[in-house]
CSV table of N, CA and C in Angstrom, one decimal:
chain,number,residue,atom,x,y,z
A,1,MET,N,2.8,-60.3,41.7
A,1,MET,CA,4.2,-60.0,41.8
A,1,MET,C,4.6,-59.9,43.2
A,2,SER,N,5.7,-60.5,43.5
A,2,SER,CA,6.2,-60.5,44.9
A,2,SER,C,7.6,-59.8,44.9
A,3,LEU,N,7.9,-59.2,46.1
A,3,LEU,CA,9.1,-58.6,46.3
A,3,LEU,C,10.2,-59.6,46.6
A,4,ARG,N,11.4,-59.4,46.1
A,4,ARG,CA,12.5,-60.2,46.5
A,4,ARG,C,13.0,-59.8,47.9
A,5,PRO,N,13.4,-60.8,48.7
A,5,PRO,CA,13.9,-60.4,50.0
A,5,PRO,C,15.0,-59.4,50.0
A,6,ASP,N,16.0,-59.4,49.0
A,6,ASP,CA,17.0,-58.4,49.0
A,6,ASP,C,16.5,-57.0,48.7
A,7,ARG,N,15.4,-56.9,47.9
A,7,ARG,CA,14.8,-55.7,47.6
A,7,ARG,C,14.1,-55.1,48.8
A,8,VAL,N,13.4,-56.0,49.6
A,8,VAL,CA,12.8,-55.6,50.8
A,8,VAL,C,13.8,-55.1,51.8
A,9,GLN,N,14.9,-55.8,51.9
A,9,GLN,CA,16.0,-55.3,52.9
A,9,GLN,C,16.5,-53.9,52.4
A,10,GLN,N,16.7,-53.7,51.1
A,10,GLN,CA,17.1,-52.4,50.6
A,10,GLN,C,16.2,-51.3,51.0
A,11,LEU,N,14.9,-51.6,50.8
A,11,LEU,CA,13.9,-50.6,51.2
A,11,LEU,C,13.9,-50.3,52.7
A,12,LEU,N,14.0,-51.4,53.5
A,12,LEU,CA,14.1,-51.2,55.0
A,12,LEU,C,15.3,-50.4,55.3
A,13,ASP,N,16.5,-50.7,54.7
A,13,ASP,CA,17.7,-49.9,55.0
A,13,ASP,C,17.5,-48.4,54.6
A,14,ARG,N,16.9,-48.2,53.5
A,14,ARG,CA,16.7,-46.8,53.0
A,14,ARG,C,15.8,-46.0,54.1
A,15,SER,N,14.8,-46.7,54.5
A,15,SER,CA,13.9,-46.1,55.5
A,15,SER,C,14.7,-45.8,56.8
A,16,ASP,N,15.5,-46.8,57.3
A,16,ASP,CA,16.3,-46.6,58.5
A,16,ASP,C,17.3,-45.5,58.3
A,17,LEU,N,17.9,-45.4,57.2
A,17,LEU,CA,18.9,-44.3,57.0
A,17,LEU,C,18.2,-42.9,56.9
A,18,ALA,N,17.0,-42.9,56.4
A,18,ALA,CA,16.2,-41.6,56.4
A,18,ALA,C,15.9,-41.3,57.9
A,19,ASP,N,15.5,-42.3,58.7
A,19,ASP,CA,15.3,-42.1,60.1
A,19,ASP,C,16.5,-41.6,60.8
A,20,LEU,N,17.7,-42.1,60.4
A,20,LEU,CA,19.0,-41.6,61.0
A,20,LEU,C,19.1,-40.1,60.9
A,21,VAL,N,18.9,-39.6,59.7
A,21,VAL,CA,19.0,-38.1,59.5
A,21,VAL,C,17.9,-37.4,60.3
A,22,SER,N,16.7,-37.9,60.2
A,22,SER,CA,15.6,-37.2,60.9
A,22,SER,C,15.8,-37.3,62.4
A,23,GLY,N,16.4,-38.4,62.9
A,23,GLY,CA,16.7,-38.6,64.3
A,23,GLY,C,17.7,-37.6,64.8
A,24,ILE,N,18.7,-37.3,64.0
A,24,ILE,CA,19.7,-36.3,64.4
A,24,ILE,C,19.1,-34.9,64.5
A,25,THR,N,18.4,-34.5,63.4
A,25,THR,CA,17.8,-33.2,63.4
A,25,THR,C,16.7,-33.1,64.5
A,26,GLY,N,16.0,-34.2,64.7
A,26,GLY,CA,14.9,-34.2,65.8
A,26,GLY,C,15.5,-33.9,67.2
A,27,CYS,N,16.7,-34.6,67.4
A,27,CYS,CA,17.4,-34.3,68.7
A,27,CYS,C,17.7,-32.9,68.9
A,28,LEU,N,18.2,-32.3,67.8
A,28,LEU,CA,18.6,-30.8,67.8
A,28,LEU,C,17.4,-30.0,68.1
A,29,ASP,N,16.2,-30.3,67.4
A,29,ASP,CA,15.0,-29.5,67.6
A,29,ASP,C,14.4,-29.6,69.0
A,30,ARG,N,14.5,-30.8,69.6
A,30,ARG,CA,14.0,-31.0,70.9
A,30,ARG,C,15.0,-30.6,72.0
A,31,LYS,N,16.2,-30.3,71.6
A,31,LYS,CA,17.3,-30.0,72.5
A,31,LYS,C,17.6,-31.2,73.4
A,32,ASP,N,17.4,-32.4,72.8
A,32,ASP,CA,17.8,-33.7,73.4
A,32,ASP,C,19.2,-34.0,72.9
A,33,PHE,N,20.1,-33.2,73.4
A,33,PHE,CA,21.5,-33.4,72.9
A,33,PHE,C,22.1,-34.8,73.3
A,34,GLU,N,21.7,-35.3,74.5
A,34,GLU,CA,22.2,-36.6,74.9
A,34,GLU,C,21.6,-37.7,74.0
A,35,GLY,N,20.5,-37.5,73.4
A,35,GLY,CA,19.9,-38.4,72.5
A,35,GLY,C,20.7,-38.7,71.2
A,36,LEU,N,21.6,-37.7,70.9
A,36,LEU,CA,22.5,-37.9,69.8
A,36,LEU,C,23.4,-39.1,69.9
A,37,HIS,N,23.7,-39.6,71.1
A,37,HIS,CA,24.5,-40.8,71.3
A,37,HIS,C,23.9,-42.0,70.5
A,38,HIS,N,22.6,-42.0,70.4
A,38,HIS,CA,21.9,-43.1,69.7
A,38,HIS,C,22.2,-43.1,68.2
A,39,PHE,N,22.6,-42.0,67.7
A,39,PHE,CA,22.7,-41.9,66.2
A,39,PHE,C,24.1,-41.8,65.7
A,40,TYR,N,25.1,-41.9,66.6
A,40,TYR,CA,26.5,-41.8,66.1
A,40,TYR,C,27.3,-42.9,66.8
A,41,THR,N,28.4,-43.3,66.1
A,41,THR,CA,29.3,-44.3,66.7
A,41,THR,C,30.1,-43.5,67.8
A,42,SER,N,30.7,-44.2,68.7
A,42,SER,CA,31.4,-43.5,69.8
A,42,SER,C,32.6,-42.7,69.3
A,43,ASP,N,33.2,-43.1,68.2
A,43,ASP,CA,34.3,-42.4,67.6
A,43,ASP,C,34.0,-41.6,66.3
A,44,ALA,N,32.7,-41.3,66.2
A,44,ALA,CA,32.2,-40.5,65.0
A,44,ALA,C,32.9,-39.2,64.9
A,45,VAL,N,33.0,-38.8,63.6
A,45,VAL,CA,33.7,-37.5,63.3
A,45,VAL,C,32.6,-36.6,62.7
A,46,LEU,N,32.5,-35.4,63.2
A,46,LEU,CA,31.7,-34.3,62.6
A,46,LEU,C,32.5,-33.2,62.1
A,47,ARG,N,32.3,-32.8,60.8
A,47,ARG,CA,33.1,-31.7,60.3
A,47,ARG,C,32.1,-30.7,59.8
A,48,VAL,N,32.3,-29.4,60.3
A,48,VAL,CA,31.5,-28.3,59.9
A,48,VAL,C,32.5,-27.1,59.6
A,49,ALA,N,32.4,-26.6,58.4
A,49,ALA,CA,33.3,-25.6,58.0
A,49,ALA,C,34.8,-25.9,58.4
A,50,ASP,N,35.3,-25.1,59.3
A,50,ASP,CA,36.7,-25.3,59.7
A,50,ASP,C,36.9,-26.0,61.0
A,51,SER,N,35.8,-26.6,61.5
A,51,SER,CA,36.0,-27.3,62.8
A,51,SER,C,35.7,-28.7,62.7
A,52,GLU,N,36.2,-29.5,63.6
A,52,GLU,CA,36.0,-30.9,63.6
A,52,GLU,C,35.8,-31.5,65.0
A,53,CYS,N,34.8,-32.4,65.2
A,53,CYS,CA,34.6,-33.1,66.5
A,53,CYS,C,35.0,-34.5,66.2
A,54,ALA,N,35.8,-35.1,67.1
A,54,ALA,CA,36.3,-36.5,66.9
A,54,ALA,C,35.8,-37.5,67.8
A,55,SER,N,34.6,-37.3,68.4
A,55,SER,CA,33.9,-38.3,69.2
A,55,SER,C,32.5,-37.9,69.4
A,56,VAL,N,31.7,-38.9,69.8
A,56,VAL,CA,30.3,-38.6,70.0
A,56,VAL,C,30.1,-37.6,71.1
A,57,GLU,N,31.0,-37.7,72.1
A,57,GLU,CA,30.9,-36.7,73.2
A,57,GLU,C,31.2,-35.3,72.7
A,58,ALA,N,32.2,-35.1,71.9
A,58,ALA,CA,32.5,-33.8,71.3
A,58,ALA,C,31.3,-33.3,70.4
A,59,ILE,N,30.7,-34.2,69.7
A,59,ILE,CA,29.5,-33.9,68.9
A,59,ILE,C,28.4,-33.4,69.7
A,60,VAL,N,28.1,-34.1,70.8
A,60,VAL,CA,27.0,-33.7,71.7
A,60,VAL,C,27.3,-32.3,72.3
A,61,SER,N,28.6,-32.1,72.7
A,61,SER,CA,29.0,-30.8,73.3
A,61,SER,C,28.8,-29.7,72.3
A,62,ALA,N,29.3,-29.9,71.1
A,62,ALA,CA,29.2,-28.9,70.0
A,62,ALA,C,27.7,-28.6,69.7
A,63,ALA,N,26.9,-29.6,69.6
A,63,ALA,CA,25.5,-29.4,69.3
A,63,ALA,C,24.8,-28.6,70.4
A,64,ARG,N,25.1,-28.9,71.6
A,64,ARG,CA,24.5,-28.1,72.8
A,64,ARG,C,25.0,-26.7,72.7
A,65,LYS,N,26.3,-26.5,72.5
A,65,LYS,CA,26.8,-25.1,72.4
A,65,LYS,C,26.2,-24.3,71.3
A,66,SER,N,26.0,-24.9,70.1
A,66,SER,CA,25.5,-24.2,69.0
A,66,SER,C,23.9,-24.1,68.9
A,67,HIS,N,23.2,-24.8,69.7
A,67,HIS,CA,21.8,-24.8,69.6
A,67,HIS,C,21.0,-24.3,70.9
A,68,GLU,N,21.6,-24.4,72.0
A,68,GLU,CA,20.9,-24.1,73.2
A,68,GLU,C,20.6,-22.6,73.4
A,69,MET,N,21.2,-21.8,72.6
A,69,MET,CA,21.0,-20.4,72.7
A,69,MET,C,19.7,-20.0,72.0
A,70,PHE,N,19.1,-20.9,71.2
A,70,PHE,CA,17.9,-20.6,70.5
A,70,PHE,C,16.6,-21.0,71.3
A,71,TRP,N,15.6,-20.2,71.2
A,71,TRP,CA,14.3,-20.5,71.8
A,71,TRP,C,13.7,-21.8,71.1
A,72,GLN,N,13.7,-21.8,69.8
A,72,GLN,CA,13.2,-22.9,69.1
A,72,GLN,C,14.1,-23.1,67.8
A,73,THR,N,14.2,-24.3,67.3
A,73,THR,CA,14.8,-24.6,66.0
A,73,THR,C,13.9,-25.6,65.3
A,74,GLN,N,14.0,-25.5,64.0
A,74,GLN,CA,13.4,-26.5,63.1
A,74,GLN,C,14.3,-26.8,62.0
A,75,HIS,N,14.6,-28.1,61.9
A,75,HIS,CA,15.5,-28.5,60.8
A,75,HIS,C,14.6,-29.3,59.8
A,76,LEU,N,14.5,-28.9,58.6
A,76,LEU,CA,13.7,-29.5,57.5
A,76,LEU,C,14.6,-30.3,56.6
A,77,VAL,N,14.3,-31.5,56.4
A,77,VAL,CA,15.2,-32.4,55.6
A,77,VAL,C,14.5,-32.8,54.3
A,78,ALA,N,15.2,-32.6,53.2
A,78,ALA,CA,14.7,-33.0,51.9
A,78,ALA,C,15.8,-33.5,50.9
A,79,GLY,N,15.3,-34.1,49.8
A,79,GLY,CA,16.3,-34.5,48.8
A,79,GLY,C,17.2,-35.5,49.2
A,80,LEU,N,16.8,-36.5,50.0
A,80,LEU,CA,17.6,-37.5,50.6
A,80,LEU,C,18.0,-38.5,49.5
A,81,THR,N,19.3,-38.8,49.4
A,81,THR,CA,19.8,-39.8,48.5
A,81,THR,C,20.7,-40.8,49.3
A,82,VAL,N,20.6,-42.1,49.0
A,82,VAL,CA,21.2,-43.1,49.8
A,82,VAL,C,21.9,-44.1,48.8
A,83,SER,N,23.1,-44.4,49.2
A,83,SER,CA,23.9,-45.5,48.5
A,83,SER,C,24.4,-46.5,49.5
A,84,ILE,N,23.9,-47.8,49.3
A,84,ILE,CA,24.2,-48.8,50.3
A,84,ILE,C,25.1,-49.8,49.7
A,85,ALA,N,26.2,-50.2,50.4
A,85,ALA,CA,27.1,-51.3,50.1
A,85,ALA,C,27.3,-52.2,51.3
A,86,ALA,N,26.5,-53.3,51.4
A,86,ALA,CA,26.6,-54.2,52.5
A,86,ALA,C,26.2,-53.5,53.8
A,87,ASP,N,27.2,-53.3,54.8
A,87,ASP,CA,26.9,-52.7,56.1
A,87,ASP,C,27.4,-51.3,56.1
A,88,HIS,N,27.6,-50.7,55.0
A,88,HIS,CA,28.1,-49.3,54.9
A,88,HIS,C,27.1,-48.5,54.0
A,89,ALA,N,26.9,-47.2,54.2
A,89,ALA,CA,26.1,-46.4,53.4
A,89,ALA,C,26.5,-45.0,53.4
A,90,GLU,N,26.3,-44.3,52.3
A,90,GLU,CA,26.5,-42.9,52.1
A,90,GLU,C,25.1,-42.3,52.0
A,91,VAL,N,24.9,-41.2,52.8
A,91,VAL,CA,23.6,-40.5,52.8
A,91,VAL,C,23.9,-39.1,52.6
A,92,VAL,N,23.1,-38.5,51.7
A,92,VAL,CA,23.2,-37.0,51.4
A,92,VAL,C,21.8,-36.5,51.5
A,93,ALA,N,21.7,-35.3,52.3
A,93,ALA,CA,20.4,-34.7,52.4
A,93,ALA,C,20.5,-33.2,52.5
A,94,ASN,N,19.6,-32.5,51.9
A,94,ASN,CA,19.5,-31.1,52.0
A,94,ASN,C,18.8,-30.7,53.3
A,95,VAL,N,19.3,-29.8,54.1
A,95,VAL,CA,18.7,-29.4,55.4
A,95,VAL,C,18.6,-27.9,55.4
A,96,VAL,N,17.4,-27.4,55.7
A,96,VAL,CA,17.2,-26.0,56.0
A,96,VAL,C,16.9,-25.9,57.5
A,97,ALA,N,17.6,-25.0,58.2
A,97,ALA,CA,17.5,-24.8,59.6
A,97,ALA,C,16.9,-23.5,59.8
A,98,VAL,N,15.8,-23.4,60.6
A,98,VAL,CA,15.2,-22.2,61.0
A,98,VAL,C,15.5,-22.1,62.5
A,99,LEU,N,16.2,-21.0,62.9
A,99,LEU,CA,16.7,-20.9,64.3
A,99,LEU,C,16.1,-19.6,64.9
A,100,MET,N,15.2,-19.8,65.9
A,100,MET,CA,14.5,-18.7,66.5
A,100,MET,C,15.2,-18.2,67.7
A,101,PRO,N,15.6,-16.9,67.8
A,101,PRO,CA,16.4,-16.5,68.9
A,101,PRO,C,15.6,-16.4,70.2
A,102,ALA,N,16.3,-16.6,71.3
A,102,ALA,CA,15.7,-16.5,72.6
A,102,ALA,C,15.5,-15.0,73.0
A,103,ALA,N,16.4,-14.2,72.6
A,103,ALA,CA,16.4,-12.8,72.9
A,103,ALA,C,15.4,-12.0,72.0
A,104,GLN,N,14.6,-11.2,72.7
A,104,GLN,CA,13.7,-10.3,71.9
A,104,GLN,C,14.5,-9.4,71.0
A,105,GLY,N,14.0,-9.1,69.8
A,105,GLY,CA,14.7,-8.2,68.9
A,105,GLY,C,15.8,-8.8,68.2
A,106,SER,N,16.2,-10.0,68.4
A,106,SER,CA,17.3,-10.6,67.7
A,106,SER,C,16.8,-11.2,66.3
A,107,ASP,N,17.7,-11.3,65.4
A,107,ASP,CA,17.3,-11.8,64.1
A,107,ASP,C,17.0,-13.3,64.1
A,108,ILE,N,16.0,-13.6,63.2
A,108,ILE,CA,15.8,-15.0,62.9
A,108,ILE,C,16.9,-15.5,62.0
A,109,HIS,N,17.4,-16.6,62.2
A,109,HIS,CA,18.5,-17.2,61.5
A,109,HIS,C,18.1,-18.3,60.6
A,110,LEU,N,18.3,-18.2,59.3
A,110,LEU,CA,17.9,-19.3,58.4
A,110,LEU,C,19.2,-19.8,57.7
A,111,MET,N,19.4,-21.1,57.7
A,111,MET,CA,20.6,-21.7,57.1
A,111,MET,C,20.2,-22.8,56.2
A,112,GLY,N,20.9,-22.9,55.0
A,112,GLY,CA,20.8,-24.0,54.2
A,112,GLY,C,22.1,-24.8,54.2
A,113,SER,N,22.0,-26.1,54.3
A,113,SER,CA,23.2,-26.9,54.3
A,113,SER,C,23.0,-28.3,53.6
A,114,ARG,N,24.0,-29.0,53.4
A,114,ARG,CA,24.0,-30.3,52.9
A,114,ARG,C,24.6,-31.2,53.9
A,115,TYR,N,23.9,-32.2,54.4
A,115,TYR,CA,24.4,-33.2,55.3
A,115,TYR,C,25.0,-34.4,54.4
A,116,GLU,N,26.2,-34.8,54.7
A,116,GLU,CA,26.8,-35.9,54.0
A,116,GLU,C,27.3,-36.9,55.2
A,117,LEU,N,26.6,-38.0,55.2
A,117,LEU,CA,26.9,-39.0,56.3
A,117,LEU,C,27.5,-40.3,55.7
A,118,ALA,N,28.5,-40.8,56.4
A,118,ALA,CA,28.9,-42.2,56.2
A,118,ALA,C,28.4,-43.0,57.3
A,119,ALA,N,27.5,-43.9,57.0
A,119,ALA,CA,26.8,-44.7,58.1
A,119,ALA,C,27.3,-46.1,58.0
A,120,THR,N,27.2,-46.7,59.2
A,120,THR,CA,27.6,-48.2,59.3
A,120,THR,C,26.5,-48.9,60.1
A,121,ARG,N,26.3,-50.1,59.7
A,121,ARG,CA,25.2,-50.9,60.4
A,121,ARG,C,25.9,-51.7,61.5
A,122,ILE,N,25.4,-51.4,62.8
A,122,ILE,CA,26.0,-52.1,63.9
A,122,ILE,C,24.8,-52.8,64.6
A,123,GLU,N,24.9,-54.1,64.7
A,123,GLU,CA,23.8,-54.9,65.3
A,123,GLU,C,22.4,-54.5,64.8
A,124,SER,N,22.3,-54.5,63.5
A,124,SER,CA,21.0,-54.2,62.8
A,124,SER,C,20.5,-52.8,62.9
A,125,ARG,N,21.4,-51.9,63.3
A,125,ARG,CA,21.0,-50.5,63.5
A,125,ARG,C,22.0,-49.6,62.7
A,126,TRP,N,21.5,-48.7,62.0
A,126,TRP,CA,22.4,-47.7,61.2
A,126,TRP,C,22.8,-46.6,62.1
A,127,VAL,N,24.1,-46.2,62.2
A,127,VAL,CA,24.6,-45.1,62.9
A,127,VAL,C,25.6,-44.3,62.0
A,128,ALA,N,25.8,-43.1,62.3
A,128,ALA,CA,26.7,-42.3,61.6
A,128,ALA,C,28.1,-42.4,62.1
A,129,ALA,N,29.1,-42.7,61.3
A,129,ALA,CA,30.5,-42.8,61.7
A,129,ALA,C,31.2,-41.5,61.3
A,130,GLU,N,30.7,-40.8,60.2
A,130,GLU,CA,31.2,-39.5,59.8
A,130,GLU,C,30.0,-38.7,59.3
A,131,HIS,N,30.1,-37.4,59.7
A,131,HIS,CA,29.0,-36.5,59.3
A,131,HIS,C,29.7,-35.2,58.9
A,132,VAL,N,29.5,-34.8,57.7
A,132,VAL,CA,30.0,-33.5,57.2
A,132,VAL,C,28.8,-32.6,56.9
A,133,ILE,N,28.9,-31.4,57.4
A,133,ILE,CA,27.8,-30.4,57.2
A,133,ILE,C,28.4,-29.4,56.3
A,134,VAL,N,27.9,-29.3,55.0
A,134,VAL,CA,28.4,-28.3,54.1
A,134,VAL,C,27.5,-27.1,54.0
A,135,PRO,N,27.9,-26.0,54.5
A,135,PRO,CA,27.1,-24.8,54.5
A,135,PRO,C,26.9,-24.3,53.1
A,136,LEU,N,25.6,-24.0,52.7
A,136,LEU,CA,25.3,-23.6,51.4
A,136,LEU,C,24.9,-22.1,51.4
A,137,TRP,N,24.1,-21.7,52.3
A,137,TRP,CA,23.7,-20.3,52.4
A,137,TRP,C,23.3,-20.0,53.9
A,138,ASP,N,23.2,-18.7,54.2
A,138,ASP,CA,23.0,-18.2,55.5
A,138,ASP,C,22.3,-16.9,55.4
A,139,LEU,N,21.2,-16.7,56.1
A,139,LEU,CA,20.3,-15.5,56.0
A,139,LEU,C,19.8,-15.2,57.4
A,140,ARG,N,19.9,-13.9,57.8
A,140,ARG,CA,19.4,-13.5,59.0
A,140,ARG,C,18.3,-12.4,58.8
A,141,ARG,N,17.2,-12.5,59.4
A,141,ARG,CA,16.1,-11.5,59.2
A,141,ARG,C,15.5,-11.1,60.5
A,142,PRO,N,15.2,-9.8,60.6
A,142,PRO,CA,14.6,-9.3,61.8
A,142,PRO,C,13.2,-9.8,62.0
């Protein structure tokens, strides 16, 4: 049995789109905020709760502001679903973030969210044009 070329391309696209989500969360965990440029279009939009960033520069700035205060972070990605139509894709993933405070005695912050990305293929590479983070739960523990 041989794989059809279109099926192989679909599998490669799904893998690349999973790497897109992991790449974004990896940049956050490494505090490589400038690395986020690789994963978003220049005019990408990020929506979180009541705020919106309307460019990759604004996304980088917001990521830095919301993550640099933590000593360590770990974003765990699961339940990835992908829908592809030509050079556009919708990606949904569940993300659990563990945020370790820099200050002694501060609470550990755990958050569950859903990432919803609209991705586009540019020169054989998938990037996020829109990223919505839907908060699901939030827990702080000493």
